[in-house]
Structures are given as structure tokens and as C-alpha cells.
Amino acid sequence: MTAGLTIDQLAEKHSATLDTALDVIRTRAYWSPHPEHPKAYGPDQDGGLDAAAGQAAFDALRDRRFELDQPGTDGWTGSEVSPYGPRLGIEYPHADLSVLLPAMRSAMRPWRDAGPRHRALVCLEILKRISARTHEMAHAVMHTSGQAFMMAFQAGGPHAQDRGLEAVAYAYAAQAEAERTAEWVKPQGKRDPLKLAKEFTAVPRGIALVIGCNTFPTWNGYPGLFASLATGNPVLVKPHPRAVLPLALTVRVAREVLREAGFSPDLVALAAERDGEGIAKSLAVHPDVRIIDYTGSTAFGDWLETNARQAQVFTEKAGVNTVVLDSTDDYKGMLSNLAFSLSLYSGQMCTTPQNLLIPRGGIGTDAGHKTYDEVVADLAEAVGKLLGDDARANALLGAIVNDQVKERIEAAGRLGEVALASRAVANPDFPDATVRTPVIVKLDGAKPDAEAAYFSECFGPVSFAVAVDSTAEAVELLRRTVREKGAMTVGAYTASAEAERLIEEACLEECAQLSLNLTGGVYVNQTAAFSDYHGSGGNPAANAALCDAAFVASRFRTVEVRRQA
Amino acid sequence: MTAGLTIDQLAEKHSATLDTALDVIRTRAYWSPHPEHPKAYGPDQDGGLDAAAGQAAFDALRDRRFELDQPGTDGWTGSEVSPYGPRLGIEYPHADLSVLLPAMRSAMRPWRDAGPRHRALVCLEILKRISARTHEMAHAVMHTSGQAFMMAFQAGGPHAQDRGLEAVAYAYAAQAEAERTAEWVKPQGKRDPLKLAKEFTAVPRGIALVIGCNTFPTWNGYPGLFASLATGNPVLVKPHPRAVLPLALTVRVAREVLREAGFSPDLVALAAERDGEGIAKSLAVHPDVRIIDYTGSTAFGDWLETNARQAQVFTEKAGVNTVVLDSTDDYKGMLSNLAFSLSLYSGQMCTTPQNLLIPRGGIGTDAGHKTYDEVVADLAEAVGKLLGDDARANALLGAIVNDQVKERIEAAGRLGEVALASRAVANPDFPDATVRTPVIVKLDGAKPDAEAAYFSECFGPVSFAVAVDSTAEAVELLRRTVREKGAMTVGAYTASAEAERLIEEACLEECAQLSLNLTGGVYVNQTAAFSDYHGSGGNPAANAALCDAAFVASRFRTVEVRRQA
């Protein structure tokens, strides 16, 4: 070991950040130590990269092997192609798990013995160094997820880092909630009291597996990664084969920090897979794997929950997000807010609204009564205007992440009357990128064949303007959708206290997170770490919320040793 | 509704208790608001019963219907026979679940809206009234579990109530850890900040099912019951058919308090079953049942974990508890402590030691070196002396709970050399009671056929003195036993720092609760609420610990409603 990072140095650097994080997860106030603005990053920070240096660092990664110095590398693999066109040309170590998993297990004990605070501080150092390289990460996220640069920068950088830090804070709080030692003295009347000396140790479960997704490799990956690591578990990161780089960069930084802090770097490792290898399925039932975090399809999420019986399984799966339109006193604000929500990252977010439930008889607004057709047409127009300029459209939409999404856009027109057709947008910087504006399809909720369309997730920039008889019927459909299909988000617009009460009650009973009357610069598809819960863990879209005590509490156990005193 | 119990009255009565409970689950110091001494109970308490009144109350329950005034009663059922002999003759309402479950669901909303603090205070009132009737409960526990009166009194009364209160404290703390509202203000440079008003509500999962056990109906039932109720869930109590009364009394008190506090009594209900009806299996997979707490066999516990996919499942199952004997500086204290542990309630505790691992070459003690044979003989003698007097034996052993335990005692002699034979003890008060002293069987750990005996749970007063080559081998066997079979408790005696380190490390890595060198009045089979964890939740004996944050955190979800401010 080198002299390295001592716990005192780490405490000096990160104690205040940890304390603030612990405070804000209680107050739920706005806070972030990770700036959103690209210009905030640069050489003033320790290891900081500015825009040019970040671009150069990303370019230097291309067309070569990505070294990680992991035990048990038995080959190299990688076939990432940017949704913007270019083949990344990066190869990652392929792991011989019969060597790597034992190495990870043997790294556990000193990490356990370090205790919750030391672990939290090391995690904060990892996040700090990831933060310094946010420009590089932004390119990595952009060219794997297809997010536009600014979104890749923010969601893949500071917002993901915030979620990681939030998980560290929860993990630390859960492990620190009781004292580590106790003198237990029980009176016995006139006899001597009974006395025991007790010690309590937070112990890890075992190897934690993070199964990454294509669209938000860091944002969806960091909560599980940091929650498990901070609770003492080694973490094996199995990235999506099309989005390896952002998590490989993360693993590299984590290994570097762990080594400098005197721990084994094998506490965090990468499991990149060969084409079609499907190692998630075998890893998920491996006896050494005791925690799994997964973001992806409902089919595989359900499979994990059913079959990975030896592990604590945290899943985020598909859902059908609904917005109820009852009435509004800011019609323009509602339209522009919704238009943005439908457009951002081409609707390829687990939080993008899909079904817009609109009373057939129209809605009351500050601009007068609007019929169903008018609302839909006005929304289509708002989206059209928002994306009318190609440069702006590119900056908002990003690229279509895969062919399935493209096919869904093309198929959407056959599902009903098209209120807004999808338009192909040229990207002058990346001519091979597939860029598409959203499609809005009108459906009659009363027609049984319409349900086949709107009652399942249609991932991508496809939304359905579903005509319903009344707000009450909309709320019933909302309830049924959340209960049977799940939802990461629910939105609603209403100026009626009675309708608001109905919608709120539906969300409380069906366990869905509700955004009411958003007309400004906050969108239903965005949640902020430390304040907003991402998912509820109480409906079929996800069995966990980011982040709450339940997300961390079962990642460790407490072992007590008591001695006669 | 009657005028009833207001939240202010409840707060006046119970706030200080709740605050202290919240404090001690952090400090893990000794505390209990429920006196252990029978004489502490009586008419000075509100509704308090002294010994005579408790006996009379119990007698008055016999040979009649136990009214609960639950919706959907479609008949009466009950066939409890005391392990001490008498048929109890009590019939309980049999529930039509198609009526009862909807009634329970419809009781949820006001209970949810009451919020965490109001719910906690109501739970504390329930516990207070149960406490006042501890004498009655003691008879109920005695005549269903077979525990001797004093143990039934303490473990079924104050200790169970402590565990219930502990669960309420954890539940309250988990729900109260974040603020219920937040103003979120995000700076936007020169532009106006983004502002949202947020509300966070703890919402219940749905109906919680408590599946009770025969031996500790209240002690093992209360944590789940109160954790679920305090987090907003209605609780359906499915008692063991041979131990209905203690939980029926509990349900009755809970319903009475809920009604007085202005809530529906149907938030707590009883599901007594007809002979052979097996309703736990169908209830466990009912879509309305979202939480299950279970204590019992590994087979059914594993079945629940695998099949009740719609529910959060908390199980305590079988295990093989081990004591490692390496050396001691208090040989006499060790023997008397172990003798008591093996004898208490005829070893019918999930925490009773089963395997005593003793080096073949003997152990060092303050009374000189003792060979394996000497240690076993001295332990047998200590047990014999402890139980030599029939009155004392009856007071310690209680009665054998069922025929299977009796058969195991009888079969034990065929497993190896009997170091201490079981003796039948006459009970002058209850001539039909089956009272048996423990049997200790010597086994050679090196012989493969011995493993068939000691490597599975032999529930009841049967323990194995397993000869091993060395302490190091004992620790290896301990590790393997915990990993493959699970353990609620591990004990060890050693005067060697090196052996202690080995044993501690094994318990930390295999996740088992360790008691070291107990030679006085605390026994390995006892845990104290607020301070000791019962089980670890990290080995096959149980998937949860009583009580920690993980035991409560997933019983509710947090729903956020955010509005443009």
C-alpha cells in the first residue's frame, strides 16, 4: 500500500458534505454539491477537466482497450456503437468469474472493519473524482444512451452523482442509527444487577450485482452501487452491452480511490460481457451474489424477483405513466410544460408521460373551455413549436437509442388517429444519428381495442391522448393503470379542489408519485435527489424507491457480540 | 363513535414512553416499562388484574365462545388442549374472508390519514391494556405453549410487550425520519428560482398477515403485528390452531382500543381456522395480503418466501444453534449457565443451544484441564442437579408442547451414547402434563453418520455433545452449520484471545448473534428488547431480525405530491 488517503484526510475533505447530505435527506430541501453548469468544471478542481479536456479524455478512450487491472481477465470484449453513429471501438476486460468473485469476497473483511463512516468517506471521494471528470462522462453517456450532450452532462453527471451521494447518506444513517457498543445493566432488586458488554457490527451481505441499463447507465446505476458499497459489500457492475463506458469509467475511479485509501480495488469490478453471453442470468443466481440492483424490462425484473432467491433484489421495471387533464388556470403553461416532458430525450425516460387522459367533453381553462380535439391539437402545436428549430430539437431530443424504439414510432400511426406525426430531424454533427420528434395518437378510451395500445408500455416518443367520459373516469383508469401496469410518475392538471382530492387519493392508495399543475421549469419526468423519491416501490413499476431507508436497510445486517461484563 | 380517546389524551399518557423507546433503540441500554414481577400488577393500574383476578379472568374464558364482533363470522371453531392436560373448550369466530378482508381494507384510509405519531400512540395504548391483563395472558400462554407459569408470565407478558413496543418505536422512527412537507427552492442564476411545495405521506402496503406459532404466540407475534399496524396496515392474525387464545385476547384488546380511539376495529382481526383447514397457505397468496410475518418450520417459511410474491415476507424458521467450548476461567459458572439454557422450557425455544462442540482433547478451565468425557459428565450432572427437585424442574421445564417433541426425546437415545437420559417428571397440579428433562447425547464429529443427527434441527430438549479435533475445527463446523442450517444464537466459552477472535470472526462472516462466556444470570437463549437483536436476518434461520430498521422500512411506502409553488 502507498501512504495514500487516510481517514483523517477523507474526513477533512468530505465530512461537511456528508453532514449536509444527512440533513437534506431529512428536510427534503433543495441541495446539490455537484454543479449543473459545464463551465463550473475545470482545472481549479483537483483532477478537474474542462470542456476541452473532457472531450480530449473521451477521444483518448476510443479505439483501444480500457484497462482496469482486475484479477481474472480472460479476454477482451466490447461492441458499443453510439446512437449518434460512430463505433466507439473500446474493448473491456472480460472477467473469469471463478477468479474475480473470490477476489472480491476476499476484499470484504477490511472494508467491513473500516466501519460505516470510513466507508462513507471513501464513497464520497469516489464521487468527487467522478464529478471532476464530468465532461468526459458526459460524452460517454451521450454516446451510449443517445442523450443530447447537455442532458448527458447533467443527468449522467451531477444528477447521477447526487443520487449516489444520497444513497451513501442513507446507508450511513441506517448503519449509524444505533450505538456500536452498549453497557447493558439490568436491575435485579436487592441482588447485583445483570451486566453485559455489547458490541454491534454492521456486516455486509456479500457480493452486490448492479445490472445497468442502456438509457441511464450512471443515474440508474449509482444508487445501488453506492448503497451496497457504503454498507460494506463488494460491487460487481454488469453494464448493458450498449452502455459499458460510463460504468467502466466509474469502476476505474472507484478502484483507484479504494487502492489509495488502503483497501482492495476489487471491492468494485466490472463484468463486461460478450455478445449474447447473457451473464446477468447466471450471476443473478450465483450463491455469492447477495444483492441485485436492476433497471430494465419487466420480464427480466420479474424473473430476478422470482428466481434470485439468495439475494435482496431491487428492481425498476416498465410502467405506464399517466397525466390526468381535468382543468387548468394556466393553459399555455400546461401545454408548454407537457410538450417539453414528451420531447425530452425523445420520451426515452422511465418517467415520461405516456397516457394523457382528457375528458371527451373538454376541459375548463383560463383561456376558455377547450374541447378534447382542441386540447390535443394545441398540445401537438406546442410540441411542434418547441421542436420547430432543428438545432433546438437536436439539443432536446438526443438520438433514438435502438431500433425497437424506432419501430415503435413507426408503428404508432397504425394505433389510432395521429394528432402529431413524428418528424425525422437531421443532426449536422452526426449524420448517422436517428433523431425523431414525438408522435401523439388519439384514442377513444371507451373502445376496447384502444386499450390494447394504451394499457401497456410503449417505450419511446409515443403518447396517447385518451378520450375519457369524465375526470372521475380518468381517475378510475389512472388507478387501474397504476395497479396493474405500474407507474414511475403521475401528473395531473386541475383547478378543481374536488378533482385534486380524487387524484391525490388515487395516488396515495395506488402508491404513485404525483406532480400537480406543473407549468414552469420543473417537469414530471424529473426528480431531484435528496428531495424527490424516484418511484414509490409500491406499484408494479418498481419494487424500490430512490432513495429511502428501505433501499439500504437490508443491504447489511447487524451482528451483536455480547459478553458478561 | 363515542367521545373516546383523543390524540391529546393518548399523547399525555404515552409520549414519554415513546420518546424513551426511541432513545433506547439507539443507545441499546437496558429498559422496560413492563414489570417482570407478578406482584407489580393489580387494580392500581387502569384495568389491572392481580394474580387472583387474572386467574379468574382466564377461568371465565373457558368452555364458551370468545366473542370478537368481527364482520363476516360464519361459524365457530376451536380445539385447544393445554399441554398441561385440560381441554380449553373455547370457540373462536371463524371468518368469512370474503367479508372480513374487504372490511379490513375499508378501514385503512382514516388510519393512514392519522399519521405515524397518532398510530404509534394508539399502539402504545393497546400495549398498555394488554400489559394490565398480563396475569390473564400468562395463563393463556401457559395453557397453549406449555411454558411454566413464570416463564409464560414474563416471556408471554412483559417481554412480548417490550418487543411490540420496540417495533412501534422502529416503525415510528422510520416514518418520521423525513419531514412531511418541504419547500423546495432551486436557484436559477439570474432567473427566478424554481419552487415546489412537496408533501410526503407514509402509506400502508395493504393487509398484513401474522402467522402465529405454538410456542411463543405473543413474543413472536407482537413484533410483526405492531410493526405493520404502526405503519398503517390492517393486521389479520392467523394463530396456530393450538395457541389461539393469547392472540385472540390480543386482538380483542386491539379492537377495543381502536374503536375507542375513533378508528375501525377491523384494523385488527382474527382468522381462527377449522381443523386441517390450512388457511395460511391460501391467505399468504391472496392479492390483498401484502405483508406476512411468520414463525415456524423451515419448509413452510421457504414456501412463503418463494410463493407469496405479492407480499413482503418476514420469516423465522428452524436453525441449529451451536455452543463452542474452548476453555473457561469459570468452569462452574459455565456448567450452571449451560444447564439452565438446555432446561428452560424443555429446550423448546428457537434459541436453545443444540450442538455443544467440545475438543476431543478436552478444555482448559480454572478447575484444571477437563477431558471431553469429564466436561460432558459434569454438564450432565449440572443439569441433573438443577432439575433434581421436581417442583423446581416443573417450574423450569414446563410441559412438552406436542407429541413430536416427545417422540424426538425418545428417539434421541438411539442417535449415540446417552450422557444424560431424559426423565419424566410428575406435575402434581396437572397430572396429564408431559414433563421431561433434557437428554444429552455424545457424538463423534469425525464420524459421518453422526452428522445426520447433529446437522439438522432436533427441536426440543435434545442436545448433542459433539467431539471435535480442535477449537479450530469447532469453528469450521460452526461456520458450516450457520451457513447451511442457520442459527438464531451462537454461544462460546473461551479464555483465549485467539480462539475468541476466531469465533467472533466466524459469527461476523456467517452473520450469527454471539454470546460469549455467559456464566451468570443471562442465558444464550434470552434476548432483551431495545438492546439485543433476535436473529440476524443474514443466515437461513430467519430472513429478518427483531428488531431493526429493515424489519419496518418496507412495511410502508412514501408517496410524494409536489405542486408548483
Short mmCIF file of C-alpha atoms in Angstrom, two decimals, chain A residues 25-30 36 109 112 170 177-179 182 184-187 194 196 198-201 203 205 305-306 309 500-501 504-505 507-509 511-524 526-528 531-533 536-538 544-545 548-550 553-554 557-564, chain B residues 25-30 36 109 112 170 177-179 182 184-187 194 196 198-201 203 205 305-306 309 500-501 504-505 507-509 511-524 526-528 531-533 536-538 544-545 548-550 553-554 557-564:
data_model
loop_
_atom_site.label_atom_id
_atom_site.label_comp_id
_atom_site.label_asym_id
_atom_site.label_seq_id
_atom_site.Cartn_x
_atom_site.Cartn_y
_atom_site.Cartn_z
CA ILE A 25 -32.50 13.74 3.23
CA ARG A 26 -34.48 14.73 6.33
CA THR A 27 -35.57 18.26 5.33
CA ARG A 28 -36.01 17.31 1.64
CA ALA A 29 -34.87 20.82 0.72
CA TYR A 30 -33.01 21.64 -2.48
CA GLU A 36 -25.08 21.60 -13.28
CA ARG A 109 -13.13 -8.01 5.65
CA ARG A 112 -16.26 -4.26 6.85
CA TYR A 170 -28.99 6.77 3.63
CA GLU A 177 -28.68 4.68 13.85
CA ALA A 178 -27.67 2.66 16.90
CA GLU A 179 -24.56 2.92 19.04
CA ALA A 182 -23.57 -0.64 24.88
CA TRP A 184 -26.43 -3.20 29.49
CA VAL A 185 -27.29 -3.16 33.19
CA LYS A 186 -30.50 -4.77 34.34
CA PRO A 187 -31.53 -4.18 37.95
CA LEU A 194 -27.06 -8.26 35.46
CA LEU A 196 -23.38 -7.28 29.71
CA LYS A 198 -22.34 -5.47 23.85
CA GLU A 199 -20.80 -4.72 20.50
CA PHE A 200 -22.77 -4.23 17.31
CA THR A 201 -21.20 -4.51 13.88
CA VAL A 203 -21.81 -6.67 8.32
CA ARG A 205 -24.44 -9.38 2.76
CA GLU A 305 -37.52 -11.24 -8.20
CA THR A 306 -38.77 -14.80 -8.62
CA ARG A 309 -33.93 -16.11 -4.04
CA GLU A 500 -57.41 17.30 -6.97
CA ARG A 501 -58.63 15.40 -3.92
CA GLU A 504 -54.37 12.61 -4.79
CA GLU A 505 -56.34 9.88 -3.09
CA CYS A 507 -52.11 8.15 -5.93
CA LEU A 508 -51.98 7.58 -2.18
CA GLU A 509 -53.98 4.37 -2.46
CA CYS A 511 -48.85 4.25 -4.38
CA ALA A 512 -47.68 6.52 -7.18
CA GLN A 513 -45.67 9.75 -7.09
CA LEU A 514 -47.80 12.71 -8.18
CA SER A 515 -46.84 16.03 -9.79
CA LEU A 516 -49.67 18.56 -9.74
CA ASN A 517 -50.11 21.51 -12.08
CA LEU A 518 -46.53 21.77 -13.27
CA THR A 519 -46.46 24.71 -15.66
CA GLY A 520 -42.97 26.12 -15.21
CA GLY A 521 -39.45 24.82 -15.36
CA VAL A 522 -39.93 21.57 -13.43
CA TYR A 523 -41.18 18.57 -15.38
CA VAL A 524 -43.00 15.43 -14.33
CA GLN A 526 -37.52 14.89 -13.46
CA THR A 527 -36.82 14.09 -9.83
CA ALA A 528 -34.19 15.73 -7.67
CA SER A 531 -35.91 15.72 -2.09
CA ASP A 532 -37.94 13.72 -4.62
CA TYR A 533 -38.46 9.99 -4.44
CA SER A 536 -42.58 4.51 -4.93
CA GLY A 537 -41.66 0.85 -4.64
CA GLY A 538 -45.35 0.21 -4.08
CA ALA A 544 -37.92 0.07 -4.52
CA ALA A 545 -37.80 3.85 -4.36
CA ASP A 548 -35.37 5.70 1.20
CA ALA A 549 -34.45 3.68 4.25
CA ALA A 550 -35.88 0.50 2.75
CA ALA A 553 -31.65 -1.20 5.36
CA SER A 554 -31.50 -4.78 4.13
CA ARG A 557 -27.13 -6.97 8.86
CA THR A 558 -26.15 -6.18 12.41
CA VAL A 559 -24.20 -8.80 14.32
CA GLU A 560 -24.10 -8.50 18.07
CA VAL A 561 -21.41 -9.90 20.32
CA ARG A 562 -22.30 -9.77 23.99
CA ARG A 563 -20.06 -10.64 26.87
CA GLN A 564 -20.56 -10.98 30.55
CA ILE B 25 -33.29 1.59 20.42
CA ARG B 26 -30.36 3.92 19.71
CA THR B 27 -28.39 3.51 22.96
CA ARG B 28 -29.28 -0.20 23.29
CA ALA B 29 -29.28 0.24 27.08
CA TYR B 30 -31.48 -1.77 29.41
CA GLU B 36 -41.41 -8.66 35.23
CA ARG B 109 -57.83 5.27 4.97
CA ARG B 112 -53.36 6.15 7.13
CA TYR B 170 -38.83 1.47 14.92
CA GLU B 177 -37.22 10.24 9.53
CA ALA B 178 -38.07 12.83 6.89
CA GLU B 179 -40.21 15.93 7.16
CA ALA B 182 -40.88 20.67 2.18
CA TRP B 184 -38.03 23.16 -2.50
CA VAL B 185 -36.31 26.18 -3.96
CA LYS B 186 -33.70 25.68 -6.66
CA PRO B 187 -31.64 28.72 -7.65
CA LEU B 194 -37.75 27.04 -9.30
CA LEU B 196 -42.18 23.42 -5.45
CA LYS B 198 -43.96 18.96 -1.50
CA GLU B 199 -45.95 16.70 0.75
CA PHE B 200 -44.82 13.24 1.80
CA THR B 201 -47.22 10.66 3.15
CA VAL B 203 -48.88 4.90 3.02
CA ARG B 205 -48.91 -1.71 1.85
CA GLU B 305 -40.66 -16.71 0.68
CA THR B 306 -40.92 -18.43 -2.69
CA ARG B 309 -44.55 -12.92 -4.24
CA GLU B 500 -12.27 -15.62 20.78
CA ARG B 501 -11.09 -13.78 17.69
CA GLU B 504 -16.12 -13.72 16.58
CA GLU B 505 -14.89 -13.59 13.01
CA CYS B 507 -20.04 -15.06 13.56
CA LEU B 508 -19.40 -11.78 11.75
CA GLU B 509 -18.83 -13.54 8.44
CA CYS B 511 -23.97 -13.47 10.34
CA ALA B 512 -24.92 -15.00 13.67
CA GLN B 513 -25.55 -13.41 17.07
CA LEU B 514 -22.86 -14.41 19.57
CA SER B 515 -22.95 -14.68 23.37
CA LEU B 516 -19.51 -15.04 24.88
CA ASN B 517 -18.65 -16.55 28.25
CA LEU B 518 -22.08 -16.28 29.84
CA THR B 519 -21.71 -17.69 33.34
CA GLY B 520 -24.24 -15.67 35.34
CA GLY B 521 -27.91 -14.87 35.13
CA VAL B 522 -28.13 -14.11 31.40
CA TYR B 523 -28.59 -17.05 29.07
CA VAL B 524 -27.80 -17.54 25.41
CA GLN B 526 -32.67 -14.94 26.03
CA THR B 527 -32.65 -11.63 24.22
CA ALA B 528 -33.88 -8.33 25.61
CA SER B 531 -30.90 -3.92 23.21
CA ASP B 532 -30.44 -7.43 21.77
CA TYR B 533 -31.25 -8.40 18.22
CA SER B 536 -29.65 -11.66 12.39
CA GLY B 537 -31.71 -11.98 9.23
CA GLY B 538 -28.49 -12.95 7.50
CA ALA B 544 -35.31 -10.73 9.46
CA ALA B 545 -34.03 -9.61 12.84
CA ASP B 548 -34.10 -3.29 13.17
CA ALA B 549 -34.87 -0.70 10.51
CA ALA B 550 -35.12 -3.36 7.80
CA ALA B 553 -38.85 0.08 6.45
CA SER B 554 -40.59 -1.87 3.69
CA ARG B 557 -44.07 3.39 1.19
CA THR B 558 -43.75 7.14 0.90
CA VAL B 559 -45.96 8.90 -1.63
CA GLU B 560 -44.97 12.40 -2.65
CA VAL B 561 -47.31 15.03 -4.01
CA ARG B 562 -45.50 18.03 -5.41
CA ARG B 563 -47.09 21.21 -6.64
CA GLN B 564 -45.82 24.28 -8.36
#
